[in-house]
Amino acid sequence: MKSSSTLKYGLWSALLFFVCLSATSCNKDKSIDPEDAADFEAYLADEMDAQHISAASVVLFRGNSVLYEKYEGLADRENGTALNADQVFLLASVSKTITAVALMQLFDQGRFTLETPINDHLDFDVIHPDFSTPITFRHLLTHTSGIIDGPSTDDQYYYGQDSPVPLATYMRDYLTPSGQFYDAQQNFDSFEPGEGYEYSNIGSALMGVLVEQISGIGFNDYCKQNIFQPLGMTRTFWRLSEIDTTTIVRPYTYDRREFQPLQHYTFTDYPNGGLRSNGLDMMKFCAAIANGGEFNGTRILQASTVAEMLKLQISDLDETQGLSFYIQHASENLWGHEGGESGVSTVVAFNPDNQTGAIVLTNADDADLLGVVVSAYRLAMKL
């Protein structure tokens, strides 16, 4: 599972519905309005204890400036390593915001429109088996393509190493009838492209292939050249092999009242959730988006493109969906994304009206971080 957002769909939805019928606290906003940093830090400590979070990084910003940093807990429990600012977390589905921006940079160059069929830019055809309707860039960016996560994605995890399978090779095998992982029933939903909604990790990975085939540059190198290096994101990596693993925060599950360490891992469809970064690097990226595409004099997107990304796209199907960004908290006008993978939960959120936001990164399974990020944002507004 590459995003906690997916819990709104599928079999988990029914389970959560029945649990909520008998649990009065379910779906309540657990955020607070802290008076000062000490108030927020006490709240954060309580949440970490209640949710079995070993380490949490919180970075608050406004404009181009960091307002507040907090690094709490243990990055590696077995070695007693306290979390520090330099260490990097697996971001899970927060990674999708980087992938979307990479793609929309090519939109800025006039290489495609949102209504352009993706097959115009692929060296293999992606066709829904039940419909002739072309899948467009907008469909991918709003999870309305009909491409869904089939069971073969679960077999694409690699522990202690990067996936040896090229991204485009796997996507071709998954999406074309001659491919070894193609399954017309399990790789595609029953709705016509544009007529339904289903959160799609594999659709987001396909955006990475489009970046490669439109730009002529490998996805990892493209992001380095056009996002990470321009913004000064020196602690952000797609490839496990490029990182000193002693600086990666260890992922943990909590089972039988004990923290269980996990080996660092990657997956073949990595543009949908495989990025590793820290709070200060992600602050630069989120600040750029909150500031209309520019951070500290460096522009990575046109302001009009950012405005389109931070606009509701499919209100009849989902009331929170922009272009790969979501409304995280409507009353605070917080846009961003959350992520969840084995041993990690993450969220970024910012208000584009006042360019203020929060990044919360943790190494815990299934942590509910909405209350934390909203409370952090409210603290930022007082700083």
mmCIF file of C-alpha atoms in Angstrom:
data_model
loop_
_atom_site.group_PDB
_atom_site.id
_atom_site.type_symbol
_atom_site.label_atom_id
_atom_site.label_comp_id
_atom_site.label_asym_id
_atom_site.label_seq_id
_atom_site.Cartn_x
_atom_site.Cartn_y
_atom_site.Cartn_z
ATOM 1 C CA MET A 1 0.000 0.000 0.000
ATOM 2 C CA LYS A 2 1.666 3.195 -1.154
ATOM 3 C CA SER A 3 -0.701 5.769 0.314
ATOM 4 C CA SER A 4 -2.940 6.013 3.338
ATOM 5 C CA SER A 5 -5.373 7.721 0.974
ATOM 6 C CA THR A 6 -6.141 4.335 -0.505
ATOM 7 C CA LEU A 7 -7.830 3.322 2.738
ATOM 8 C CA LYS A 8 -10.835 5.310 1.545
ATOM 9 C CA TYR A 9 -11.391 2.734 -1.172
ATOM 10 C CA GLY A 10 -11.768 -0.994 -1.648
ATOM 11 C CA LEU A 11 -12.294 -3.581 1.048
ATOM 12 C CA TRP A 12 -10.835 -1.405 3.789
ATOM 13 C CA SER A 13 -13.625 1.116 3.287
ATOM 14 C CA ALA A 14 -16.274 -1.331 4.405
ATOM 15 C CA LEU A 15 -14.225 -2.401 7.417
ATOM 16 C CA LEU A 16 -13.618 1.180 8.510
ATOM 17 C CA PHE A 17 -17.309 2.003 8.094
ATOM 18 C CA PHE A 18 -18.413 -0.680 10.512
ATOM 19 C CA VAL A 19 -15.646 0.141 12.974
ATOM 20 C CA CYS A 20 -16.725 3.781 12.960
ATOM 21 C CA LEU A 21 -20.286 2.876 13.828
ATOM 22 C CA SER A 22 -19.142 1.742 17.261
ATOM 23 C CA ALA A 23 -16.146 4.014 17.839
ATOM 24 C CA THR A 24 -17.151 7.522 18.861
ATOM 25 C CA SER A 25 -13.658 8.885 18.229
ATOM 26 C CA CYS A 26 -13.436 7.683 14.621
ATOM 27 C CA ASN A 27 -12.899 10.424 12.045
ATOM 28 C CA LYS A 28 -12.792 13.160 14.690
ATOM 29 C CA ASP A 29 -10.325 15.948 14.103
ATOM 30 C CA LYS A 30 -7.714 15.380 16.788
ATOM 31 C CA SER A 31 -5.890 18.623 16.129
ATOM 32 C CA ILE A 32 -5.297 21.304 18.747
ATOM 33 C CA ASP A 33 -4.698 25.038 18.647
ATOM 34 C CA PRO A 34 -1.362 25.331 20.444
ATOM 35 C CA GLU A 35 -0.548 28.514 22.319
ATOM 36 C CA ASP A 36 3.183 28.076 21.778
ATOM 37 C CA ALA A 37 5.859 25.564 20.783
ATOM 38 C CA ALA A 38 5.855 23.899 24.207
ATOM 39 C CA ASP A 39 2.136 23.239 23.910
ATOM 40 C CA PHE A 40 2.576 21.681 20.468
ATOM 41 C CA GLU A 41 5.558 19.589 21.575
ATOM 42 C CA ALA A 42 3.597 18.119 24.476
ATOM 43 C CA TYR A 43 0.803 17.243 22.059
ATOM 44 C CA LEU A 44 3.295 15.714 19.601
ATOM 45 C CA ALA A 45 4.836 13.581 22.344
ATOM 46 C CA ASP A 46 1.386 12.315 23.329
ATOM 47 C CA GLU A 47 0.560 11.444 19.708
ATOM 48 C CA MET A 48 3.874 9.643 19.243
ATOM 49 C CA ASP A 49 3.245 7.585 22.351
ATOM 50 C CA ALA A 50 -0.368 6.793 21.483
ATOM 51 C CA GLN A 51 0.426 5.882 17.865
ATOM 52 C CA HIS A 52 3.716 4.072 18.562
ATOM 53 C CA ILE A 53 5.825 6.444 16.477
ATOM 54 C CA SER A 54 9.548 5.933 17.031
ATOM 55 C CA ALA A 55 10.697 9.174 15.346
ATOM 56 C CA ALA A 56 8.996 12.285 14.016
ATOM 57 C CA SER A 57 10.328 15.265 12.093
ATOM 58 C CA VAL A 58 8.292 18.487 11.977
ATOM 59 C CA VAL A 59 9.324 21.496 9.882
ATOM 60 C CA LEU A 60 7.217 24.668 9.623
ATOM 61 C CA PHE A 61 7.728 27.403 7.045
ATOM 62 C CA ARG A 62 6.392 30.652 5.673
ATOM 63 C CA GLY A 63 7.537 31.965 2.328
ATOM 64 C CA ASN A 64 11.206 31.087 1.911
ATOM 65 C CA SER A 65 11.903 30.829 5.648
ATOM 66 C CA VAL A 66 11.908 27.961 8.122
ATOM 67 C CA LEU A 67 9.912 28.971 11.196
ATOM 68 C CA TYR A 68 10.415 25.938 13.387
ATOM 69 C CA GLU A 69 12.066 22.511 13.437
ATOM 70 C CA LYS A 70 11.530 19.585 15.778
ATOM 71 C CA TYR A 71 13.239 16.188 15.622
ATOM 72 C CA GLU A 72 11.875 13.809 18.191
ATOM 73 C CA GLY A 73 12.531 10.167 19.016
ATOM 74 C CA LEU A 74 14.781 7.420 17.713
ATOM 75 C CA ALA A 75 15.710 6.999 14.057
ATOM 76 C CA ASP A 76 17.258 3.592 14.834
ATOM 77 C CA ARG A 77 16.111 1.948 18.043
ATOM 78 C CA GLU A 78 18.558 -0.958 17.863
ATOM 79 C CA ASN A 79 21.538 1.429 17.838
ATOM 80 C CA GLY A 80 19.966 4.106 20.011
ATOM 81 C CA THR A 81 20.312 6.720 17.251
ATOM 82 C CA ALA A 82 18.376 9.905 17.955
ATOM 83 C CA LEU A 83 16.682 11.565 15.004
ATOM 84 C CA ASN A 84 18.488 14.586 13.557
ATOM 85 C CA ALA A 85 17.844 17.066 10.759
ATOM 86 C CA ASP A 86 20.051 15.369 8.164
ATOM 87 C CA GLN A 87 18.456 11.926 8.258
ATOM 88 C CA VAL A 88 16.062 10.976 5.484
ATOM 89 C CA PHE A 89 12.685 9.257 5.585
ATOM 90 C CA LEU A 90 10.961 7.200 2.932
ATOM 91 C CA LEU A 91 8.182 9.594 1.845
ATOM 92 C CA ALA A 92 5.708 7.024 0.444
ATOM 93 C CA SER A 93 2.950 8.738 -1.572
ATOM 94 C CA VAL A 94 4.119 12.252 -0.770
ATOM 95 C CA SER A 95 6.578 11.320 -3.548
ATOM 96 C CA LYS A 96 3.734 11.735 -6.036
ATOM 97 C CA THR A 97 3.890 15.511 -5.636
ATOM 98 C CA ILE A 98 7.460 15.506 -6.997
ATOM 99 C CA THR A 99 6.474 13.206 -9.870
ATOM 100 C CA ALA A 100 3.537 15.432 -10.770
ATOM 101 C CA VAL A 101 5.655 18.577 -10.731
ATOM 102 C CA ALA A 102 8.249 16.898 -12.963
ATOM 103 C CA LEU A 103 5.494 16.106 -15.457
ATOM 104 C CA MET A 104 3.945 19.567 -15.237
ATOM 105 C CA GLN A 105 7.288 21.188 -15.974
ATOM 106 C CA LEU A 106 6.958 19.586 -19.408
ATOM 107 C CA PHE A 107 3.408 20.948 -19.578
ATOM 108 C CA ASP A 108 4.926 24.388 -18.973
ATOM 109 C CA GLN A 109 7.149 23.805 -22.009
ATOM 110 C CA GLY A 110 4.075 23.223 -24.176
ATOM 111 C CA ARG A 111 4.846 19.556 -24.742
ATOM 112 C CA PHE A 112 1.250 18.502 -24.039
ATOM 113 C CA THR A 113 -2.089 19.772 -22.727
ATOM 114 C CA LEU A 114 -4.088 18.178 -19.942
ATOM 115 C CA GLU A 115 -6.473 16.783 -22.560
ATOM 116 C CA THR A 116 -3.700 15.242 -24.694
ATOM 117 C CA PRO A 117 -3.956 11.437 -24.931
ATOM 118 C CA ILE A 118 -0.982 9.902 -23.138
ATOM 119 C CA ASN A 119 -0.445 7.506 -26.054
ATOM 120 C CA ASP A 120 0.725 10.482 -28.099
ATOM 121 C CA HIS A 121 3.875 10.426 -25.970
ATOM 122 C CA LEU A 122 4.447 6.740 -25.192
ATOM 123 C CA ASP A 123 6.284 4.133 -27.261
ATOM 124 C CA PHE A 124 3.615 1.610 -26.234
ATOM 125 C CA ASP A 125 -0.169 2.015 -26.249
ATOM 126 C CA VAL A 126 -2.202 2.065 -23.032
ATOM 127 C CA ILE A 127 -5.836 1.279 -23.834
ATOM 128 C CA HIS A 128 -8.595 0.456 -21.375
ATOM 129 C CA PRO A 129 -9.761 -3.051 -22.369
ATOM 130 C CA ASP A 130 -13.458 -2.083 -22.164
ATOM 131 C CA PHE A 131 -13.459 1.419 -23.670
ATOM 132 C CA SER A 132 -11.953 3.238 -26.624
ATOM 133 C CA THR A 133 -11.873 6.552 -24.738
ATOM 134 C CA PRO A 134 -8.279 7.839 -24.742
ATOM 135 C CA ILE A 135 -6.580 8.161 -21.374
ATOM 136 C CA THR A 136 -5.366 11.737 -20.975
ATOM 137 C CA PHE A 137 -2.774 13.472 -18.820
ATOM 138 C CA ARG A 138 -5.596 14.936 -16.719
ATOM 139 C CA HIS A 139 -6.915 11.434 -16.074
ATOM 140 C CA LEU A 140 -3.558 10.314 -14.679
ATOM 141 C CA LEU A 141 -3.174 13.425 -12.546
ATOM 142 C CA THR A 142 -6.663 13.014 -11.034
ATOM 143 C CA HIS A 143 -6.773 9.206 -10.627
ATOM 144 C CA THR A 144 -9.613 8.905 -13.138
ATOM 145 C CA SER A 145 -7.783 6.881 -15.817
ATOM 146 C CA GLY A 146 -9.275 3.513 -14.894
ATOM 147 C CA ILE A 147 -5.757 2.101 -14.407
ATOM 148 C CA ILE A 148 -5.640 0.451 -10.985
ATOM 149 C CA ASP A 149 -3.210 -1.449 -8.769
ATOM 150 C CA GLY A 150 -3.261 -5.125 -9.632
ATOM 151 C CA PRO A 151 -1.717 -7.919 -7.551
ATOM 152 C CA SER A 152 1.546 -8.003 -9.514
ATOM 153 C CA THR A 153 2.566 -4.718 -7.870
ATOM 154 C CA ASP A 154 2.942 -6.562 -4.556
ATOM 155 C CA ASP A 155 5.734 -8.664 -6.078
ATOM 156 C CA GLN A 156 7.856 -5.666 -7.097
ATOM 157 C CA TYR A 157 9.420 -4.921 -3.684
ATOM 158 C CA TYR A 158 13.185 -5.304 -3.256
ATOM 159 C CA TYR A 159 14.877 -5.289 0.138
ATOM 160 C CA GLY A 160 18.311 -3.796 0.639
ATOM 161 C CA GLN A 161 18.628 -2.888 -3.040
ATOM 162 C CA ASP A 162 17.040 -0.934 -5.853
ATOM 163 C CA SER A 163 14.720 -2.768 -8.208
ATOM 164 C CA PRO A 164 16.741 -4.236 -11.110
ATOM 165 C CA VAL A 165 13.715 -3.905 -13.423
ATOM 166 C CA PRO A 166 13.580 -0.715 -15.551
ATOM 167 C CA LEU A 167 10.496 1.375 -14.845
ATOM 168 C CA ALA A 168 9.322 1.517 -18.470
ATOM 169 C CA THR A 169 9.800 -2.232 -18.907
ATOM 170 C CA TYR A 170 7.562 -3.056 -15.969
ATOM 171 C CA MET A 171 4.913 -0.538 -17.003
ATOM 172 C CA ARG A 172 4.835 -1.940 -20.531
ATOM 173 C CA ASP A 173 4.488 -5.463 -19.132
ATOM 174 C CA TYR A 174 1.685 -4.300 -16.848
ATOM 175 C CA LEU A 175 -0.333 -2.214 -19.305
ATOM 176 C CA THR A 176 -0.073 -3.911 -22.709
ATOM 177 C CA PRO A 177 -1.841 -7.181 -23.606
ATOM 178 C CA SER A 178 1.395 -8.950 -24.551
ATOM 179 C CA GLY A 179 3.017 -8.097 -21.210
ATOM 180 C CA GLN A 180 3.696 -10.749 -18.585
ATOM 181 C CA PHE A 181 1.847 -8.790 -15.862
ATOM 182 C CA TYR A 182 -1.140 -7.724 -17.965
ATOM 183 C CA ASP A 183 -4.564 -8.562 -16.536
ATOM 184 C CA ALA A 184 -7.570 -6.875 -18.138
ATOM 185 C CA GLN A 185 -9.768 -7.415 -15.073
ATOM 186 C CA GLN A 186 -7.334 -6.673 -12.253
ATOM 187 C CA ASN A 187 -5.216 -3.911 -13.813
ATOM 188 C CA PHE A 188 -8.169 -1.796 -14.954
ATOM 189 C CA ASP A 189 -11.344 -0.670 -13.219
ATOM 190 C CA SER A 190 -14.806 -1.038 -14.736
ATOM 191 C CA PHE A 191 -15.379 2.677 -15.368
ATOM 192 C CA GLU A 192 -14.662 4.578 -18.561
ATOM 193 C CA PRO A 193 -11.651 6.901 -18.318
ATOM 194 C CA GLY A 194 -12.821 10.185 -16.823
ATOM 195 C CA GLU A 195 -16.091 8.745 -15.495
ATOM 196 C CA GLY A 196 -14.922 7.251 -12.194
ATOM 197 C CA TYR A 197 -12.314 7.650 -9.488
ATOM 198 C CA GLU A 198 -9.889 5.144 -8.020
ATOM 199 C CA TYR A 199 -6.601 6.135 -6.392
ATOM 200 C CA SER A 200 -3.932 4.632 -8.611
ATOM 201 C CA ASN A 201 -0.324 4.094 -7.640
ATOM 202 C CA ILE A 202 0.423 2.472 -10.980
ATOM 203 C CA GLY A 203 -1.101 5.437 -12.829
ATOM 204 C CA SER A 204 1.257 7.745 -10.945
ATOM 205 C CA ALA A 205 4.213 5.542 -11.857
ATOM 206 C CA LEU A 206 3.172 5.868 -15.495
ATOM 207 C CA MET A 207 3.656 9.616 -15.139
ATOM 208 C CA GLY A 208 7.313 8.872 -14.456
ATOM 209 C CA VAL A 209 7.549 6.968 -17.737
ATOM 210 C CA LEU A 210 5.953 9.910 -19.540
ATOM 211 C CA VAL A 211 8.573 12.232 -18.043
ATOM 212 C CA GLU A 212 11.269 9.928 -19.399
ATOM 213 C CA GLN A 213 9.815 9.553 -22.865
ATOM 214 C CA ILE A 214 8.913 13.212 -23.360
ATOM 215 C CA SER A 215 12.171 14.614 -21.976
ATOM 216 C CA GLY A 216 14.512 11.880 -23.213
ATOM 217 C CA ILE A 217 16.091 11.763 -19.727
ATOM 218 C CA GLY A 218 15.830 9.011 -17.132
ATOM 219 C CA PHE A 219 13.316 9.924 -14.436
ATOM 220 C CA ASN A 220 15.856 9.990 -11.603
ATOM 221 C CA ASP A 221 18.245 12.221 -13.550
ATOM 222 C CA TYR A 222 15.405 14.443 -14.717
ATOM 223 C CA CYS A 223 14.330 15.141 -11.135
ATOM 224 C CA LYS A 224 17.914 15.836 -10.084
ATOM 225 C CA GLN A 225 18.476 18.293 -12.915
ATOM 226 C CA ASN A 226 15.135 20.085 -12.832
ATOM 227 C CA ILE A 227 13.919 19.953 -9.215
ATOM 228 C CA PHE A 228 16.450 18.764 -6.631
ATOM 229 C CA GLN A 229 19.560 20.638 -7.775
ATOM 230 C CA PRO A 230 17.804 23.940 -8.625
ATOM 231 C CA LEU A 231 16.078 24.002 -5.225
ATOM 232 C CA GLY A 232 19.147 22.874 -3.293
ATOM 233 C CA MET A 233 17.529 19.605 -2.173
ATOM 234 C CA THR A 234 20.813 17.875 -1.361
ATOM 235 C CA ARG A 235 19.267 15.172 0.845
ATOM 236 C CA THR A 236 16.630 13.874 -1.569
ATOM 237 C CA PHE A 237 17.037 10.603 -3.478
ATOM 238 C CA TRP A 238 15.035 8.175 -5.614
ATOM 239 C CA ARG A 239 17.703 5.460 -5.552
ATOM 240 C CA LEU A 240 18.683 3.548 -2.430
ATOM 241 C CA SER A 241 22.152 2.994 -3.908
ATOM 242 C CA GLU A 242 22.820 6.752 -3.832
ATOM 243 C CA ILE A 243 22.312 7.090 -0.067
ATOM 244 C CA ASP A 244 24.516 6.281 2.900
ATOM 245 C CA THR A 245 22.073 3.849 4.511
ATOM 246 C CA THR A 246 23.229 4.843 8.002
ATOM 247 C CA THR A 247 21.506 8.191 7.377
ATOM 248 C CA ILE A 248 18.129 6.652 6.490
ATOM 249 C CA VAL A 249 15.547 6.562 9.264
ATOM 250 C CA ARG A 250 14.733 2.923 10.018
ATOM 251 C CA PRO A 251 11.090 2.003 9.253
ATOM 252 C CA TYR A 252 9.196 0.261 12.051
ATOM 253 C CA THR A 253 5.988 -1.641 12.514
ATOM 254 C CA TYR A 254 4.510 -2.076 15.973
ATOM 255 C CA ASP A 255 3.437 -5.605 16.803
ATOM 256 C CA ARG A 256 2.893 -7.506 20.045
ATOM 257 C CA ARG A 257 3.719 -4.337 21.985
ATOM 258 C CA GLU A 258 7.143 -4.089 20.393
ATOM 259 C CA PHE A 259 8.741 -2.047 17.641
ATOM 260 C CA GLN A 260 9.728 -4.343 14.774
ATOM 261 C CA PRO A 261 12.499 -2.972 12.505
ATOM 262 C CA LEU A 262 12.195 -3.372 8.746
ATOM 263 C CA GLN A 263 14.925 -3.616 6.146
ATOM 264 C CA HIS A 264 15.169 -0.656 3.790
ATOM 265 C CA TYR A 265 13.313 -1.413 0.564
ATOM 266 C CA THR A 266 12.448 -0.129 -2.893
ATOM 267 C CA PHE A 267 9.890 -1.034 -5.553
ATOM 268 C CA THR A 268 9.930 -1.066 -9.342
ATOM 269 C CA ASP A 269 7.098 1.470 -9.733
ATOM 270 C CA TYR A 270 9.028 3.916 -7.535
ATOM 271 C CA PRO A 271 7.760 7.297 -8.872
ATOM 272 C CA ASN A 272 4.566 6.723 -6.903
ATOM 273 C CA GLY A 273 6.198 6.413 -3.488
ATOM 274 C CA GLY A 274 9.918 5.650 -3.443
ATOM 275 C CA LEU A 275 11.452 9.051 -2.711
ATOM 276 C CA ARG A 276 13.597 9.583 0.386
ATOM 277 C CA SER A 277 14.103 13.061 1.792
ATOM 278 C CA ASN A 278 14.129 15.091 4.982
ATOM 279 C CA GLY A 279 11.975 17.890 6.329
ATOM 280 C CA LEU A 280 14.258 20.742 5.326
ATOM 281 C CA ASP A 281 14.521 19.579 1.713
ATOM 282 C CA MET A 282 10.775 19.045 1.473
ATOM 283 C CA MET A 283 10.273 22.499 2.950
ATOM 284 C CA LYS A 284 12.048 23.952 -0.110
ATOM 285 C CA PHE A 285 9.823 22.011 -2.485
ATOM 286 C CA CYS A 286 6.568 22.729 -0.647
ATOM 287 C CA ALA A 287 7.480 26.389 -0.244
ATOM 288 C CA ALA A 288 8.023 26.616 -4.001
ATOM 289 C CA ILE A 289 4.523 25.266 -4.646
ATOM 290 C CA ALA A 290 2.947 27.419 -1.915
ATOM 291 C CA ASN A 291 4.742 30.449 -3.401
ATOM 292 C CA GLY A 292 3.314 29.906 -6.892
ATOM 293 C CA GLY A 293 6.205 27.831 -8.251
ATOM 294 C CA GLU A 294 9.203 29.763 -6.948
ATOM 295 C CA PHE A 295 11.566 29.299 -3.995
ATOM 296 C CA ASN A 296 14.322 31.715 -3.072
ATOM 297 C CA GLY A 297 14.505 33.137 -6.591
ATOM 298 C CA THR A 298 14.364 29.758 -8.364
ATOM 299 C CA ARG A 299 11.240 29.003 -10.378
ATOM 300 C CA ILE A 300 10.311 25.377 -11.024
ATOM 301 C CA LEU A 301 6.750 25.914 -12.325
ATOM 302 C CA GLN A 302 4.760 28.767 -13.788
ATOM 303 C CA ALA A 303 2.330 30.370 -11.341
ATOM 304 C CA SER A 304 -0.622 29.568 -13.596
ATOM 305 C CA THR A 305 0.367 25.889 -13.608
ATOM 306 C CA VAL A 306 0.556 25.794 -9.826
ATOM 307 C CA ALA A 307 -2.869 27.445 -9.645
ATOM 308 C CA GLU A 308 -4.269 24.697 -11.880
ATOM 309 C CA MET A 309 -2.702 21.989 -9.729
ATOM 310 C CA LEU A 310 -4.191 23.519 -6.564
ATOM 311 C CA LYS A 311 -7.722 23.656 -7.932
ATOM 312 C CA LEU A 312 -10.512 21.137 -7.478
ATOM 313 C CA GLN A 313 -10.656 19.097 -10.672
ATOM 314 C CA ILE A 314 -13.369 16.473 -10.276
ATOM 315 C CA SER A 315 -15.772 17.719 -7.612
ATOM 316 C CA ASP A 316 -18.490 15.371 -8.837
ATOM 317 C CA LEU A 317 -16.210 12.393 -8.124
ATOM 318 C CA ASP A 318 -13.955 13.582 -5.293
ATOM 319 C CA GLU A 319 -14.209 16.821 -3.317
ATOM 320 C CA THR A 320 -10.512 17.023 -2.433
ATOM 321 C CA GLN A 321 -8.667 16.199 -5.681
ATOM 322 C CA GLY A 322 -6.464 18.692 -7.497
ATOM 323 C CA LEU A 323 -3.747 17.650 -9.942
ATOM 324 C CA SER A 324 -1.903 15.143 -7.726
ATOM 325 C CA PHE A 325 -2.413 17.474 -4.758
ATOM 326 C CA TYR A 326 -5.337 17.270 -2.341
ATOM 327 C CA ILE A 327 -7.191 19.513 0.065
ATOM 328 C CA GLN A 328 -5.932 18.191 3.390
ATOM 329 C CA HIS A 329 -8.045 20.463 5.598
ATOM 330 C CA ALA A 330 -10.682 22.659 3.988
ATOM 331 C CA SER A 331 -11.263 25.180 6.783
ATOM 332 C CA GLU A 332 -7.541 26.008 6.892
ATOM 333 C CA ASN A 333 -7.237 25.829 3.068
ATOM 334 C CA LEU A 334 -4.414 23.322 3.449
ATOM 335 C CA TRP A 335 -3.291 21.590 0.263
ATOM 336 C CA GLY A 336 -0.788 18.754 0.112
ATOM 337 C CA HIS A 337 -0.502 15.002 0.189
ATOM 338 C CA GLU A 338 -0.142 12.186 2.685
ATOM 339 C CA GLY A 339 1.674 8.909 2.361
ATOM 340 C CA GLY A 340 1.867 5.512 3.990
ATOM 341 C CA GLU A 341 4.049 2.462 3.415
ATOM 342 C CA SER A 342 5.353 -0.337 5.585
ATOM 343 C CA GLY A 343 7.032 1.414 8.489
ATOM 344 C CA VAL A 344 6.395 5.014 7.406
ATOM 345 C CA SER A 345 3.636 7.630 7.494
ATOM 346 C CA THR A 346 4.086 11.146 6.110
ATOM 347 C CA VAL A 347 2.155 14.301 5.276
ATOM 348 C CA VAL A 348 2.852 17.730 3.793
ATOM 349 C CA ALA A 349 0.336 20.574 3.918
ATOM 350 C CA PHE A 350 0.410 24.278 3.106
ATOM 351 C CA ASN A 351 -1.899 27.225 2.569
ATOM 352 C CA PRO A 352 -1.122 28.937 -0.766
ATOM 353 C CA ASP A 353 -2.930 32.100 0.394
ATOM 354 C CA ASN A 354 -0.363 32.841 3.103
ATOM 355 C CA GLN A 355 2.522 30.592 1.918
ATOM 356 C CA THR A 356 2.607 28.853 5.297
ATOM 357 C CA GLY A 357 2.913 25.112 5.746
ATOM 358 C CA ALA A 358 4.102 22.066 7.638
ATOM 359 C CA ILE A 359 5.972 18.880 6.849
ATOM 360 C CA VAL A 360 5.532 15.888 9.174
ATOM 361 C CA LEU A 361 7.583 12.741 8.569
ATOM 362 C CA THR A 362 7.480 9.605 10.731
ATOM 363 C CA ASN A 363 8.697 6.012 10.724
ATOM 364 C CA ALA A 364 5.466 4.344 11.856
ATOM 365 C CA ASP A 365 2.829 2.194 10.199
ATOM 366 C CA ASP A 366 -0.635 3.655 9.605
ATOM 367 C CA ALA A 367 -0.145 6.765 11.733
ATOM 368 C CA ASP A 368 -2.975 9.298 11.587
ATOM 369 C CA LEU A 369 -1.072 12.534 11.018
ATOM 370 C CA LEU A 370 -3.866 14.878 9.974
ATOM 371 C CA GLY A 371 -4.303 16.260 13.485
ATOM 372 C CA VAL A 372 -0.555 16.688 13.854
ATOM 373 C CA VAL A 373 -0.083 18.583 10.596
ATOM 374 C CA VAL A 374 -3.094 20.844 11.229
ATOM 375 C CA SER A 375 -1.857 21.584 14.752
ATOM 376 C CA ALA A 376 1.622 22.258 13.381
ATOM 377 C CA TYR A 377 0.198 24.662 10.814
ATOM 378 C CA ARG A 378 -1.715 26.502 13.543
ATOM 379 C CA LEU A 379 1.515 26.848 15.487
ATOM 380 C CA ALA A 380 3.206 28.223 12.372
ATOM 381 C CA MET A 381 0.520 30.895 12.112
ATOM 382 C CA LYS A 382 1.513 32.133 15.577
ATOM 383 C CA LEU A 383 5.240 32.287 14.849
#
